[in-house]
Each structure stands twice: as structure tokens, then as C-alpha cells.
């Protein structure tokens, strides 16, 4: 597993490997599973990008053959292809160098705008198809066309990482790499023949991926999504995509046809070549304007306008509903609850007890058929009358209430600078997998990934099991992680000012910590710090490639609300909840949208009651839910319910932001 070396450690090692030819300046975002650094080439006075592959990949790669394959790809000379300058290896470091291109990746643009205009999409498809035409004539197939590998600069789309997937695949001998997104491709963009492992891949797999890229650019989503990479691959093989024109009605028929023909299951039914597709795209005309989203006024969220009367169900009714929900929860054998670990031997690592819920949960989520219980939901449930250390019997009872048929218990022991992590995976009350890992404290992320791999090794989840890499979705900085976890604790308790301070410490410690930027943006909005909320959201988008797919979906839904498209935001949150029904964050944000935008759309704020009640079912001490339910009661004039909710708010948040309580009372 990837040991996630710190930025400073990896940067020093890379600099030593590069020697005087390049001077490494800083790490950049946007590398997917690779680490990306900006460097200066002093001799020519230009900046370059150095991409470093995971150190644990090096032992399986024939470095000489990798460099030979990269040299072949480096022979490509085309204005729309970012050239490969060199590829080298040094110990366990395998890296390649490219020119630095000013601009966003298509992935960053989609994270910010979600879907593109028809003219811009057509220009991007035309440019990428032109680059593919040239490369295919040279006998080089990309194999991994996706938004991350398309750079937008000076009005053009440039294709990057040409030949890297092939170079890795060709240089691994009889046991080809199976790391998703490197050798095989990326599941959402893989042609059926790639998904089936066909060794005779030809240029038409790139046309399929280009069709997916166009589909996502126009609609905001690729044709197939699923819980795991394996499910997406299965869909590529067996399912027909919904026609792109059904998802967006203003697409010119010729463009819709061009995209859907790229997505044909049989490669012979696709366009014969990228050159043929270029000719088709050149004939397509686009409308002068697209269809604008239904919008509502900006700046409406979390202000306290005078709202109309609401229908009050009553506190007793929603409390009864919460109890009913918990009683009827169904238990899934593929749902796993990572419970807090017991920490021994060091007070300075006490935060890792709860922290393992996030860390190990992230590693296990999406591995094979597994889905983890949302960490905020789990910790919120425990915080309500939390017991001491859990034994297997108590863990089984808690997991059952959360709908999880699997659960993890473990211990962390620190002796000097060494960590000993022991964990067990339980099913039906009995351990089905056990294991321990040991290492230095700074190797925490690698240790967690190794521990996750051990748990999965004794549980068959099908070929190609993927363990999510912690560094890609959280941070490689322990101080940043600790500050983030403290921020989550303060935010859940309603201490919004303290939460903002903690999240700010997290992003100061790691300036590319996308998840902390996302949470900082939300808490800043609670505090009505509009500029901070905007800046933090921009940083989250900038580093969105470091988020998990799940958190990226939450970010896109949040941005839909921020730009005033409440209908799209509600749709996105409900889609997330269709996959993650106990996602506390999605329920909270859905409640926000229904509460603050509902009246502007002619709906009563009582429509948000169900969402807030669901939040309390998942997290009984959630202050935000109590505040909003109090607002609903205040708008309806329900004195008894309002008094009860305000008293509950004071009990939960005696030292918190009292301004919120005052506003509720004023509204009444």
C-alpha cells in the first residue's frame, strides 16, 4: 500500500533525484493518485511539472522499459498534446516531467461549473479528437482519456499524460498493474473491451472515453456511476447509457448522435477513427444560447427573513418518527461501521480514537462491495449517552442500530515514536478478519491503508478490490488532520467560531486539504462570513481532485445552492441520499436548501421538517437541526414547541453562538 510520505520528505527525495537540472518549488494539486510538483528548469528559465508515481509501485515496474515506452510517447509533437520531456527512476521513485501549462483541468472546471455550455463542449471535443487523430496515426493510444487529463488553456483543450498508461502496462511484465486509473484506465471512462480485460485494445477505446467526457461535460455526470469501480465496470459491459439528449434537451441532435455513437458497446459500431469524428464535429452548429437553470436570489441562505406560516407536526410527532426509523432500520452485510479505537500509551494521540472512524472508514468505503457508515452519523450516535470502550457485543448492538452487518474494533498503542495498530472485522458478533501493523508515527496513513488491506484480504470482494488511498481524500499532514477532527467536533456541538478556527488551522497546515476547505466554507456561511465562505469554496474546488467521489458530489451540490439553483441542489442531495441514505451532511444541506430557498420558490418552510427530523434521528444532539425546527415553530406561532426547542438548544450549546438563539426568539 502507498505509505503517503509527507510533502517535505518526498520533495527532498525528489530534489535529490533530479539534481541540478530542476529545482523543485512546491506541490500542486490535480494529480489523482500521483504526486505533482512544480519545478524550475534553471538552464532554460522555464517551469515544468514533475509527476511522481506511488513509491510502492516502483518494485513492480521495469524502469528501463518504462523509460523506453515514455520516450516513444515523447516523440508526439502536436500543439494540442502536452509533451513528455523525460522519465527517470531513482530507488523507489518513478517520475516523469512535462511542461507546466497555465490553466485549469477539465475536472476542475466541471467541479466549479458542473456542466459546460454547448459551444465550449464542442470546442473541447474537437480539440481532443484532433490530438487523438495525430497520436493514433503514430500508433499511440492514450487509454486514459478523462477530465483530469484535459487541460484548458488559452481557449484550447490540451491532452496530457499521453502514453503513460501504456508505458506502465508494458513495463510490469507478466503481472500487469491493476491500480485503477493508471494501467487499466479509469472505470467511468473505460470502453467495454477495457473493462473486460481484452489485451487487443485499439484506438477506438479512446473514442469511447471521449464520448464519456462529452456526456459528462454536457450533463454534469458520466453515463454510468455506481458504488464501486467494479459496479461501474459491470455497467460499461452490460448496460446501455441513457441518451444524452434525455438528460439535456437543448443539445443539437448531431452532437447528441456523435456522443452516443462514441458510446456504442461494440467497437465496430463507433466512429471508424478520431479523424472521422473531427469531420462530424466540424459540421455541427450550436445555438446562440443554452438553457439557463432555474435560479433564485443569491444571499438568501442562513439569513433570517420573515417567512410565512408553517404547518407544525409537533415535537412529539417527529421524536416518535425518529424512534420508528431506528427501530425499522435494515441491516446490510456490505455496510461496515468503523467504531472508535481505544488509544493506549500517549495522550497526544487520543484524538486518533475517533479519528480512526474517519481514516479507516475512508480506506474501506468503496472497497469491493463495502460501504461505510457516515463518520459524522456514527460519532453523533455515540455522543448521545456515549459508553466507554466498546466490546464486541456492544459493538454489534451499535452496528445493528446503524444498519451495518459488519463492524471494526481496534486498539492503538504508542511506544516512543512507534505505533502498533490492531483491529478486527466482525460479522454476526464473530471476528472474520484480524491483523496488526507497526511503524513510525509519521507513517500513520500508510499504516491505516495496510490495516485496511489486511481486513479485506480475509473477506472476498471480487477481483480488483480497491482500497481508497487516504492521502488522496484527506491529508498527508498529521497536524492538519488533528485540526480537522477538532473542527468536526466543534461544528457538531454548535461551536461555530471554534470550528472555523480549527478548520483554518487545518488548511494552514495543508494548503491543499480540500475536505477542510469544504467544511470551512460551510461553517463560515453559518457565521455569515460571506467572503471567507466564498474563498474556502474556491479552494475546495481548486483541489477537488483530492476529494473522494462522495465528497466531490457534496461539494457540487453545495455549489449549486451557492449559485442560486435550489432545484438542482435539491436534486443532487437527494441523489446522494439514494446512495448514502444515512449521510448526515447530505441531510443537513438538504434541510438548508428546503428551509432557506423554499419560500422563494413558493413553498413553506415546513417542507424542511422531515430533513431536520432525519438529522436528529442520526445525530440527536445536532444543534443545527434544533435551531431550524425552532424557526419552523416560531414561524407558526407554536409557543410550547418553541420553548421546548430553545431550552434544548441552550442545553446542547450553553457556551455556543447565542446570537442564533436570540434570532429564533426575535422571529417569534
Coordinates of C-alpha atoms in Angstrom, one line a residue, residues 18-599:
X18 CA 16.5 15.5 -10.1
X19 CA 19.8 17.0 -9.2
X20 CA 20.7 20.5 -10.5
X21 CA 18.7 20.1 -13.7
X22 CA 15.5 21.1 -11.9
X23 CA 14.7 23.0 -8.7
X24 CA 11.5 21.8 -7.0
X25 CA 9.4 24.7 -5.7
X26 CA 6.1 23.3 -4.4
X27 CA 3.5 20.6 -4.7
X28 CA 0.5 21.1 -6.9
X29 CA -3.0 19.6 -6.8
X30 CA -4.6 17.7 -9.6
X31 CA -2.5 14.6 -9.8
X32 CA -5.1 11.9 -8.9
X33 CA -3.1 9.1 -7.4
X34 CA 0.3 10.6 -8.4
X35 CA 2.0 13.4 -6.6
X36 CA 2.6 16.5 -8.7
X37 CA 5.3 19.1 -8.2
X38 CA 6.1 22.4 -9.8
X39 CA 9.8 22.8 -10.6
X40 CA 12.0 25.3 -12.3
X41 CA 14.5 24.3 -15.0
X42 CA 17.2 26.9 -14.4
X43 CA 19.1 26.3 -17.6
X44 CA 16.1 27.3 -19.7
X45 CA 14.3 29.5 -17.2
X46 CA 11.0 27.7 -17.5
X47 CA 8.7 25.9 -15.2
X48 CA 7.9 22.2 -15.5
X49 CA 5.6 19.7 -13.8
X50 CA 7.1 16.6 -12.2
X51 CA 4.6 13.7 -11.6
X52 CA 5.8 11.1 -9.1
X53 CA 4.1 7.7 -9.1
X54 CA 3.4 5.9 -5.8
X55 CA 6.7 4.6 -4.3
X56 CA 5.2 1.1 -3.7
X57 CA 4.6 0.9 -7.5
X58 CA 8.4 1.0 -8.3
X59 CA 9.3 -2.6 -7.4
X60 CA 6.8 -4.0 -9.9
X61 CA 7.9 -1.8 -12.8
X62 CA 10.8 -2.4 -15.2
X63 CA 12.3 1.1 -15.0
X64 CA 14.3 0.7 -18.3
X65 CA 11.3 -0.5 -20.2
X66 CA 9.1 2.2 -18.7
X67 CA 11.6 4.9 -19.8
X68 CA 11.7 3.4 -23.3
X69 CA 7.9 3.5 -23.6
X70 CA 7.8 7.0 -22.3
X71 CA 10.4 8.0 -24.9
X72 CA 8.1 6.7 -27.6
X73 CA 5.3 8.8 -26.3
X74 CA 7.6 11.8 -26.0
X75 CA 8.0 11.6 -29.8
X76 CA 4.5 13.1 -30.2
X77 CA 4.8 16.7 -31.3
X78 CA 1.4 18.3 -31.7
X79 CA 0.1 21.7 -30.4
X80 CA -2.8 20.1 -28.5
X81 CA -0.7 17.4 -26.8
X82 CA 1.4 18.3 -23.7
X83 CA 4.7 16.6 -24.5
X84 CA 6.6 14.3 -22.1
X85 CA 10.1 15.7 -21.6
X86 CA 11.7 12.8 -19.7
X87 CA 11.1 9.8 -17.5
X88 CA 13.5 8.6 -14.8
X89 CA 13.7 6.4 -11.7
X90 CA 15.7 6.7 -8.5
X91 CA 15.3 4.0 -5.9
X92 CA 11.5 3.7 -5.3
X93 CA 10.8 7.0 -7.1
X94 CA 9.4 6.7 -10.6
X95 CA 8.7 10.1 -12.2
X96 CA 8.2 11.9 -15.5
X97 CA 8.5 15.5 -16.5
X98 CA 6.2 17.7 -18.6
X99 CA 6.0 21.4 -19.4
X100 CA 3.9 23.5 -17.0
X101 CA 0.6 24.7 -18.5
X102 CA -1.2 27.7 -17.0
X103 CA -4.9 26.9 -16.7
X104 CA -7.5 24.6 -15.2
X105 CA -8.0 20.9 -15.9
X106 CA -11.4 20.0 -17.3
X107 CA -12.1 18.2 -14.0
X108 CA -11.5 21.4 -12.0
X109 CA -13.8 23.3 -14.4
X110 CA -16.6 20.7 -14.0
X111 CA -16.2 20.8 -10.2
X112 CA -16.7 24.5 -10.4
X113 CA -19.4 24.8 -13.1
X114 CA -20.8 21.2 -13.1
X115 CA -21.8 21.3 -16.8
X116 CA -20.5 23.3 -19.7
X117 CA -22.1 25.3 -22.5
X118 CA -22.7 23.5 -25.7
X119 CA -20.2 25.7 -27.7
X120 CA -17.4 25.1 -25.1
X121 CA -18.1 21.4 -25.0
X122 CA -17.9 21.2 -28.8
X123 CA -14.6 23.1 -28.8
X124 CA -13.1 20.7 -26.2
X125 CA -14.3 17.6 -28.1
X126 CA -12.9 19.0 -31.3
X127 CA -9.5 19.7 -29.8
X128 CA -9.2 16.4 -28.0
X129 CA -10.3 14.5 -31.2
X130 CA -7.7 16.4 -33.2
X131 CA -5.0 15.4 -30.7
X132 CA -6.2 11.8 -30.8
X133 CA -6.1 11.8 -34.7
X134 CA -2.4 12.7 -34.7
X135 CA -1.5 10.3 -31.9
X136 CA -3.4 7.4 -33.4
X137 CA -1.6 7.9 -36.7
X138 CA 1.6 7.4 -34.8
X139 CA 0.3 4.2 -33.4
X140 CA -0.1 5.5 -29.9
X141 CA -3.4 5.0 -27.9
X142 CA -3.9 7.1 -24.8
X143 CA -6.0 4.6 -22.8
X144 CA -7.0 7.0 -20.1
X145 CA -8.9 10.0 -21.6
X146 CA -10.7 11.7 -18.7
X147 CA -11.3 15.3 -17.5
X148 CA -8.2 15.1 -15.3
X149 CA -6.1 14.6 -18.4
X150 CA -7.5 17.5 -20.4
X151 CA -6.1 21.0 -19.6
X152 CA -7.9 24.1 -20.6
X153 CA -5.6 27.0 -21.6
X154 CA -5.9 30.0 -23.9
X155 CA -9.1 28.8 -25.4
X156 CA -7.9 25.3 -26.3
X157 CA -8.1 21.8 -24.7
X158 CA -4.7 20.1 -24.4
X159 CA -4.3 16.4 -23.7
X160 CA -1.8 15.3 -21.1
X161 CA -0.3 12.0 -19.9
X162 CA -0.2 10.5 -23.4
X163 CA 1.4 7.1 -23.3
X164 CA 1.7 6.8 -19.5
X165 CA -0.9 4.2 -19.1
X166 CA 0.6 2.1 -21.9
X167 CA 4.1 2.6 -20.6
X168 CA 3.1 1.3 -17.1
X169 CA 1.2 -1.6 -18.5
X170 CA 4.1 -2.6 -20.9
X171 CA 6.7 -2.3 -18.2
X172 CA 5.2 -4.6 -15.5
X173 CA 5.9 -7.9 -17.0
X174 CA 3.6 -10.9 -16.6
X175 CA 1.6 -9.3 -13.7
X176 CA 0.3 -6.1 -15.0
X177 CA -0.6 -3.3 -12.6
X178 CA -4.3 -3.2 -11.7
X179 CA -4.3 0.1 -10.0
X180 CA -7.5 1.9 -11.1
X181 CA -6.7 5.0 -13.2
X182 CA -3.1 4.0 -14.1
X183 CA -2.7 0.9 -16.2
X184 CA -6.3 -0.3 -16.8
X185 CA -7.8 3.2 -17.1
X186 CA -10.5 4.8 -15.0
X187 CA -13.7 2.8 -14.7
X188 CA -16.1 5.6 -15.6
X189 CA -14.3 6.2 -18.9
X190 CA -13.3 2.7 -19.8
X191 CA -14.6 1.1 -23.0
X192 CA -16.3 -2.3 -22.6
X193 CA -13.3 -4.1 -24.1
X194 CA -11.0 -2.5 -21.5
X195 CA -13.4 -3.4 -18.7
X196 CA -13.4 -7.0 -20.0
X197 CA -9.5 -7.1 -19.9
X198 CA -9.2 -7.5 -23.7
X199 CA -5.4 -7.4 -24.5
X200 CA -6.1 -6.2 -28.1
X201 CA -7.0 -2.6 -27.3
X202 CA -7.1 -0.2 -30.2
X203 CA -7.7 3.5 -30.8
X204 CA -11.5 3.1 -30.6
X205 CA -11.2 2.8 -26.8
X206 CA -10.1 6.5 -26.8
X207 CA -13.2 7.4 -28.8
X208 CA -15.4 5.7 -26.2
X209 CA -13.7 7.7 -23.4
X210 CA -14.1 10.9 -25.4
X211 CA -17.8 10.1 -25.6
X212 CA -18.0 9.8 -21.9
X213 CA -16.1 13.0 -21.5
X214 CA -18.5 14.8 -23.8
X215 CA -21.5 13.3 -22.0
X216 CA -20.2 14.5 -18.6
X217 CA -19.3 17.9 -19.9
X218 CA -22.9 18.5 -21.1
X219 CA -24.8 16.9 -18.2
X220 CA -22.5 17.1 -15.2
X221 CA -22.4 13.3 -14.8
X222 CA -20.8 10.4 -16.7
X223 CA -23.2 7.8 -18.3
X224 CA -22.5 5.3 -15.5
X225 CA -22.0 5.7 -11.8
X226 CA -22.0 3.2 -9.0
X227 CA -20.9 2.4 -5.5
X228 CA -17.7 0.7 -6.5
X229 CA -15.3 0.6 -9.5
X230 CA -16.4 -3.0 -10.1
X231 CA -20.1 -1.9 -10.4
X232 CA -19.2 0.8 -12.9
X233 CA -17.1 -1.7 -14.9
X234 CA -20.1 -4.1 -15.0
X235 CA -22.3 -1.3 -16.3
X236 CA -19.8 -0.5 -19.0
X237 CA -20.1 -4.1 -20.2
X238 CA -23.8 -4.7 -19.8
X239 CA -25.9 -1.5 -19.6
X240 CA -27.0 1.0 -22.2
X241 CA -26.5 4.6 -21.2
X242 CA -29.4 6.9 -21.0
X243 CA -29.4 9.0 -24.2
X244 CA -27.6 12.3 -23.6
X245 CA -30.4 14.2 -25.1
X246 CA -32.7 12.9 -22.4
X247 CA -30.6 14.4 -19.7
X248 CA -30.2 17.8 -21.5
X249 CA -32.8 18.7 -24.1
X250 CA -31.1 21.7 -25.8
X251 CA -28.2 19.6 -27.3
X252 CA -28.1 19.7 -31.1
X253 CA -29.2 16.3 -32.4
X254 CA -26.0 16.0 -34.4
X255 CA -23.9 16.5 -31.3
X256 CA -26.0 14.0 -29.3
X257 CA -25.6 11.5 -32.1
X258 CA -21.9 12.0 -32.2
X259 CA -21.5 11.3 -28.5
X260 CA -23.8 8.3 -28.4
X261 CA -22.1 6.7 -31.3
X262 CA -18.8 7.0 -29.4
X263 CA -20.5 5.1 -26.6
X264 CA -21.5 2.0 -28.6
X265 CA -20.7 -1.2 -26.8
X266 CA -19.3 -2.8 -30.0
X267 CA -16.1 -1.0 -31.1
X268 CA -17.0 -1.6 -34.7
X269 CA -20.2 0.4 -34.3
X270 CA -18.3 3.5 -33.1
X271 CA -16.7 6.1 -35.4
X272 CA -14.1 4.5 -37.5
X273 CA -11.4 6.9 -36.4
X274 CA -10.9 10.1 -34.4
X275 CA -10.3 11.8 -37.8
X276 CA -13.8 10.8 -38.9
X277 CA -15.2 12.2 -35.7
X278 CA -13.4 15.5 -36.2
X279 CA -15.1 15.9 -39.6
X280 CA -18.5 15.3 -38.0
X281 CA -17.9 17.8 -35.2
X282 CA -16.8 20.5 -37.7
X283 CA -20.3 20.4 -39.3
X284 CA -22.2 20.9 -36.0
X285 CA -23.7 24.3 -35.3
X286 CA -24.7 25.3 -31.8
X287 CA -27.5 27.6 -30.5
X288 CA -26.5 31.1 -29.6
X289 CA -27.6 30.5 -26.0
X290 CA -28.1 27.5 -23.7
X291 CA -30.9 26.8 -21.3
X292 CA -30.4 28.7 -18.1
X293 CA -31.1 27.0 -14.8
X294 CA -34.0 27.9 -12.7
X295 CA -32.4 30.4 -10.3
X296 CA -33.4 32.1 -7.0
X297 CA -32.0 35.2 -5.3
X298 CA -28.4 35.0 -4.1
X299 CA -27.6 35.6 -0.5
X300 CA -30.8 34.1 0.9
X301 CA -29.2 31.2 2.8
X302 CA -28.9 31.3 6.6
X303 CA -30.3 34.8 6.9
X304 CA -33.4 35.2 8.9
X305 CA -36.0 36.7 6.7
X306 CA -39.7 37.0 7.8
X307 CA -41.2 33.8 6.4
X308 CA -44.8 32.6 6.0
X309 CA -46.7 30.4 8.4
X310 CA -45.7 26.7 8.6
X311 CA -47.7 23.5 9.3
X312 CA -46.5 22.2 12.7
X313 CA -46.3 18.5 13.2
X314 CA -45.2 18.9 16.8
X315 CA -42.1 17.8 18.7
X316 CA -43.7 14.6 19.9
X317 CA -44.5 13.5 16.3
X318 CA -41.1 13.9 14.9
X319 CA -39.4 12.3 18.0
X320 CA -41.7 9.4 17.5
X321 CA -40.8 9.3 13.8
X322 CA -37.1 9.2 14.8
X323 CA -37.6 6.2 17.1
X324 CA -39.6 4.4 14.4
X325 CA -36.8 5.0 11.9
X326 CA -34.2 3.5 14.2
X327 CA -36.4 0.5 15.0
X328 CA -37.1 -0.4 11.4
X329 CA -33.5 0.1 10.1
X330 CA -32.5 -2.7 7.8
X331 CA -29.1 -4.4 8.3
X332 CA -26.8 -4.8 5.3
X333 CA -24.0 -7.4 5.1
X334 CA -22.0 -5.0 2.9
X335 CA -22.3 -2.0 5.3
X336 CA -19.5 -1.6 7.8
X337 CA -19.3 0.6 10.9
X338 CA -15.8 1.6 11.9
X339 CA -16.1 2.2 15.6
X340 CA -13.8 4.4 17.7
X341 CA -10.5 2.7 18.6
X342 CA -9.0 2.6 22.1
X343 CA -5.8 4.5 22.5
X344 CA -3.0 3.5 24.9
X345 CA 0.2 5.0 26.0
X346 CA 0.1 8.6 24.8
X347 CA -2.3 11.5 25.5
X348 CA -1.2 13.4 22.4
X349 CA -2.7 10.8 20.1
X350 CA -6.0 10.5 22.0
X351 CA -7.7 12.2 19.1
X352 CA -7.0 9.2 16.9
X353 CA -9.6 7.1 18.8
X354 CA -12.4 9.0 17.0
X355 CA -10.0 9.8 14.1
X356 CA -9.8 6.1 13.0
X357 CA -13.6 6.3 12.3
X358 CA -12.7 8.8 9.5
X359 CA -9.4 7.3 8.5
X360 CA -10.1 3.6 8.3
X361 CA -13.7 4.3 7.2
X362 CA -12.3 6.2 4.2
X363 CA -10.0 3.3 3.3
X364 CA -12.8 0.7 3.4
X365 CA -15.5 2.7 1.7
X366 CA -15.9 1.6 -1.9
X367 CA -13.5 -1.4 -1.5
X368 CA -15.3 -4.1 -3.4
X369 CA -18.9 -4.0 -2.3
X370 CA -18.4 -2.3 1.0
X371 CA -20.0 1.0 2.1
X372 CA -19.1 2.5 5.4
X373 CA -21.4 4.3 7.9
X374 CA -21.0 8.0 7.6
X375 CA -18.5 9.0 10.3
X376 CA -20.5 12.1 11.5
X377 CA -23.6 9.9 11.8
X378 CA -21.7 7.3 13.8
X379 CA -20.0 9.7 16.2
X380 CA -23.2 11.7 16.6
X381 CA -25.0 8.5 17.7
X382 CA -22.2 7.6 20.1
X383 CA -22.1 11.1 21.6
X384 CA -25.6 10.8 22.8
X385 CA -25.0 8.9 26.0
X386 CA -21.7 7.5 24.8
X387 CA -20.4 4.4 26.7
X388 CA -16.8 3.6 27.5
X389 CA -14.7 1.4 25.3
X390 CA -16.8 -0.9 23.2
X391 CA -16.5 -4.7 23.4
X392 CA -17.6 -7.0 20.6
X393 CA -21.1 -7.4 22.0
X394 CA -21.8 -3.7 22.5
X395 CA -20.2 -3.0 19.1
X396 CA -22.6 -5.5 17.4
X397 CA -25.6 -3.7 19.0
X398 CA -24.4 -0.3 17.9
X399 CA -23.6 -1.5 14.4
X400 CA -27.1 -3.0 14.1
X401 CA -28.8 0.3 15.0
X402 CA -26.8 1.9 12.2
X403 CA -27.8 -0.8 9.7
X404 CA -24.3 -2.3 9.5
X405 CA -23.8 -6.0 9.4
X406 CA -20.1 -5.6 9.7
X407 CA -18.1 -3.5 12.2
X408 CA -14.5 -2.9 13.2
X409 CA -13.0 -2.6 16.7
X410 CA -9.4 -1.9 17.4
X411 CA -6.6 -0.6 19.6
X412 CA -3.7 1.9 19.1
X413 CA -0.6 1.6 21.2
X414 CA 2.2 4.2 21.1
X415 CA 5.6 3.3 22.4
X416 CA 8.2 6.1 21.9
X417 CA 7.8 7.1 18.2
X418 CA 6.3 3.7 17.2
X419 CA 2.6 2.9 16.6
X420 CA 1.0 -0.5 17.0
X421 CA -2.4 -0.7 15.4
X422 CA -4.6 -3.8 16.0
X423 CA -8.0 -4.2 14.5
X424 CA -10.7 -6.9 13.9
X425 CA -13.5 -7.0 11.4
X426 CA -16.7 -8.6 12.9
X427 CA -19.8 -10.2 11.3
X428 CA -22.7 -11.7 13.3
X429 CA -20.7 -11.0 16.5
X430 CA -17.7 -13.0 15.5
X431 CA -14.3 -11.8 14.1
X432 CA -13.9 -12.7 10.4
X433 CA -10.5 -10.9 10.0
X434 CA -7.8 -9.8 12.3
X435 CA -4.4 -8.2 11.9
X436 CA -1.8 -5.8 13.3
X437 CA 0.6 -3.3 11.7
X438 CA 3.5 -1.4 13.2
X439 CA 5.5 1.6 12.1
X440 CA 6.6 5.1 12.9
X441 CA 4.1 7.8 13.9
X442 CA 4.7 9.7 10.7
X443 CA 3.7 6.6 8.7
X444 CA 0.2 6.7 10.1
X445 CA -1.6 6.9 6.7
X446 CA 0.3 4.1 5.2
X447 CA -0.3 2.0 8.4
X448 CA -4.0 2.7 8.1
X449 CA -4.1 1.6 4.5
X450 CA -2.1 -1.6 5.3
X451 CA -4.5 -2.4 8.1
X452 CA -7.5 -1.9 5.7
X453 CA -5.9 -4.2 3.2
X454 CA -5.4 -6.9 5.9
X455 CA -9.0 -6.8 6.8
X456 CA -10.1 -7.1 3.2
X457 CA -7.7 -9.9 2.5
X458 CA -9.8 -12.3 4.5
X459 CA -13.1 -11.1 3.0
X460 CA -13.6 -11.9 -0.7
X461 CA -14.9 -8.8 -2.5
X462 CA -14.2 -9.8 -6.1
X463 CA -11.3 -9.2 -8.4
X464 CA -9.6 -5.8 -8.5
X465 CA -10.6 -4.8 -4.9
X466 CA -9.6 -1.1 -4.5
X467 CA -8.6 0.3 -1.1
X468 CA -9.1 4.1 -1.2
X469 CA -5.8 5.9 -0.5
X470 CA -6.0 8.2 2.5
X471 CA -3.7 10.8 1.1
X472 CA -6.0 11.4 -1.9
X473 CA -9.1 12.2 0.1
X474 CA -7.8 13.7 3.4
X475 CA -4.3 15.0 4.0
X476 CA -0.8 13.8 4.5
X477 CA -0.3 16.2 7.4
X478 CA -0.9 14.9 10.9
X479 CA -1.4 18.5 12.4
X480 CA -3.9 19.2 9.6
X481 CA -5.8 16.0 10.3
X482 CA -5.9 16.7 14.0
X483 CA -7.2 20.3 13.5
X484 CA -9.8 19.0 11.0
X485 CA -11.1 16.4 13.5
X486 CA -11.3 19.1 16.2
X487 CA -13.2 21.3 13.8
X488 CA -15.7 18.5 13.2
X489 CA -16.2 18.0 16.9
X490 CA -16.8 21.8 17.5
X491 CA -19.1 22.1 14.5
X492 CA -21.3 19.3 15.6
X493 CA -21.6 20.8 19.0
X494 CA -22.7 24.1 17.6
X495 CA -19.5 26.0 18.5
X496 CA -19.2 27.5 15.0
X497 CA -16.5 30.1 15.8
X498 CA -14.2 27.5 17.3
X499 CA -14.9 25.1 14.4
X500 CA -13.9 27.8 11.9
X501 CA -10.7 28.4 13.8
X502 CA -9.9 24.7 13.7
X503 CA -10.6 24.3 10.0
X504 CA -8.5 27.3 9.3
X505 CA -5.6 25.7 11.2
X506 CA -6.1 22.6 9.1
X507 CA -5.8 24.4 5.8
X508 CA -2.9 26.4 7.1
X509 CA -1.1 23.1 7.9
X510 CA -2.0 21.7 4.5
X511 CA -2.9 24.3 1.9
X512 CA -4.4 21.6 -0.4
X513 CA -6.7 20.0 2.2
X514 CA -9.9 20.1 0.1
X515 CA -12.1 18.5 2.6
X516 CA -11.2 21.0 5.3
X517 CA -11.8 23.9 2.9
X518 CA -15.2 22.5 2.1
X519 CA -16.1 22.3 5.8
X520 CA -14.6 25.7 6.5
X521 CA -16.8 27.2 3.7
X522 CA -19.9 25.7 5.4
X523 CA -19.2 26.9 8.9
X524 CA -18.2 30.4 7.6
X525 CA -21.7 30.6 6.0
X526 CA -23.2 29.8 9.4
X527 CA -21.2 32.7 10.8
X528 CA -22.3 34.9 7.9
X529 CA -18.7 35.4 6.9
X530 CA -19.6 35.6 3.2
X531 CA -16.2 36.3 1.8
X532 CA -14.5 33.5 3.8
X533 CA -17.2 31.1 2.7
X534 CA -16.6 32.1 -0.9
X535 CA -12.8 31.8 -0.7
X536 CA -12.9 28.5 1.1
X537 CA -15.3 27.1 -1.5
X538 CA -13.0 28.2 -4.3
X539 CA -10.0 26.4 -2.7
X540 CA -12.1 23.2 -2.3
X541 CA -12.9 23.4 -6.0
X542 CA -9.3 24.0 -6.9
X543 CA -8.2 20.8 -5.1
X544 CA -11.4 18.8 -5.8
X545 CA -9.4 16.0 -7.3
X546 CA -8.2 15.2 -3.8
X547 CA -11.8 14.6 -2.6
X548 CA -13.4 11.2 -2.7
X549 CA -16.2 10.8 -5.2
X550 CA -18.7 11.1 -2.4
X551 CA -17.4 14.3 -1.0
X552 CA -17.0 15.7 -4.5
X553 CA -20.7 15.1 -5.1
X554 CA -21.4 17.0 -1.8
X555 CA -19.2 19.9 -3.0
X556 CA -21.0 20.1 -6.3
X557 CA -24.4 20.1 -4.6
X558 CA -23.2 22.9 -2.3
X559 CA -22.0 25.0 -5.2
X560 CA -25.4 24.5 -7.0
X561 CA -27.1 26.1 -3.9
X562 CA -24.4 28.9 -3.7
X563 CA -25.1 30.0 -7.3
X564 CA -28.9 30.1 -6.5
X565 CA -30.0 26.9 -8.3
X566 CA -32.0 25.5 -5.5
X567 CA -33.8 22.9 -7.7
X568 CA -30.6 21.4 -8.9
X569 CA -29.1 21.5 -5.4
X570 CA -32.1 19.6 -4.0
X571 CA -31.9 17.1 -6.9
X572 CA -28.2 16.5 -6.2
X573 CA -28.6 16.0 -2.4
X574 CA -31.5 13.5 -2.9
X575 CA -29.3 11.6 -5.4
X576 CA -26.5 11.4 -2.9
X577 CA -29.0 10.1 -0.3
X578 CA -30.2 7.5 -2.7
X579 CA -26.7 6.0 -2.5
X580 CA -25.9 7.0 1.1
X581 CA -29.2 7.1 2.9
X582 CA -27.6 7.9 6.3
X583 CA -25.3 10.6 5.1
X584 CA -25.7 13.2 7.8
X585 CA -24.1 16.0 5.8
X586 CA -26.4 15.5 2.9
X587 CA -29.5 15.6 5.1
X588 CA -28.3 18.8 6.8
X589 CA -27.6 20.5 3.5
X590 CA -30.9 19.3 2.0
X591 CA -32.6 20.8 5.1
X592 CA -30.8 24.1 4.4
X593 CA -32.0 24.2 0.8
X594 CA -35.6 23.4 1.6
X595 CA -35.7 25.8 4.6
X596 CA -34.0 28.9 3.1
X597 CA -35.0 28.6 -0.6
X598 CA -38.4 27.1 -0.2
X599 CA -40.3 30.3 0.5

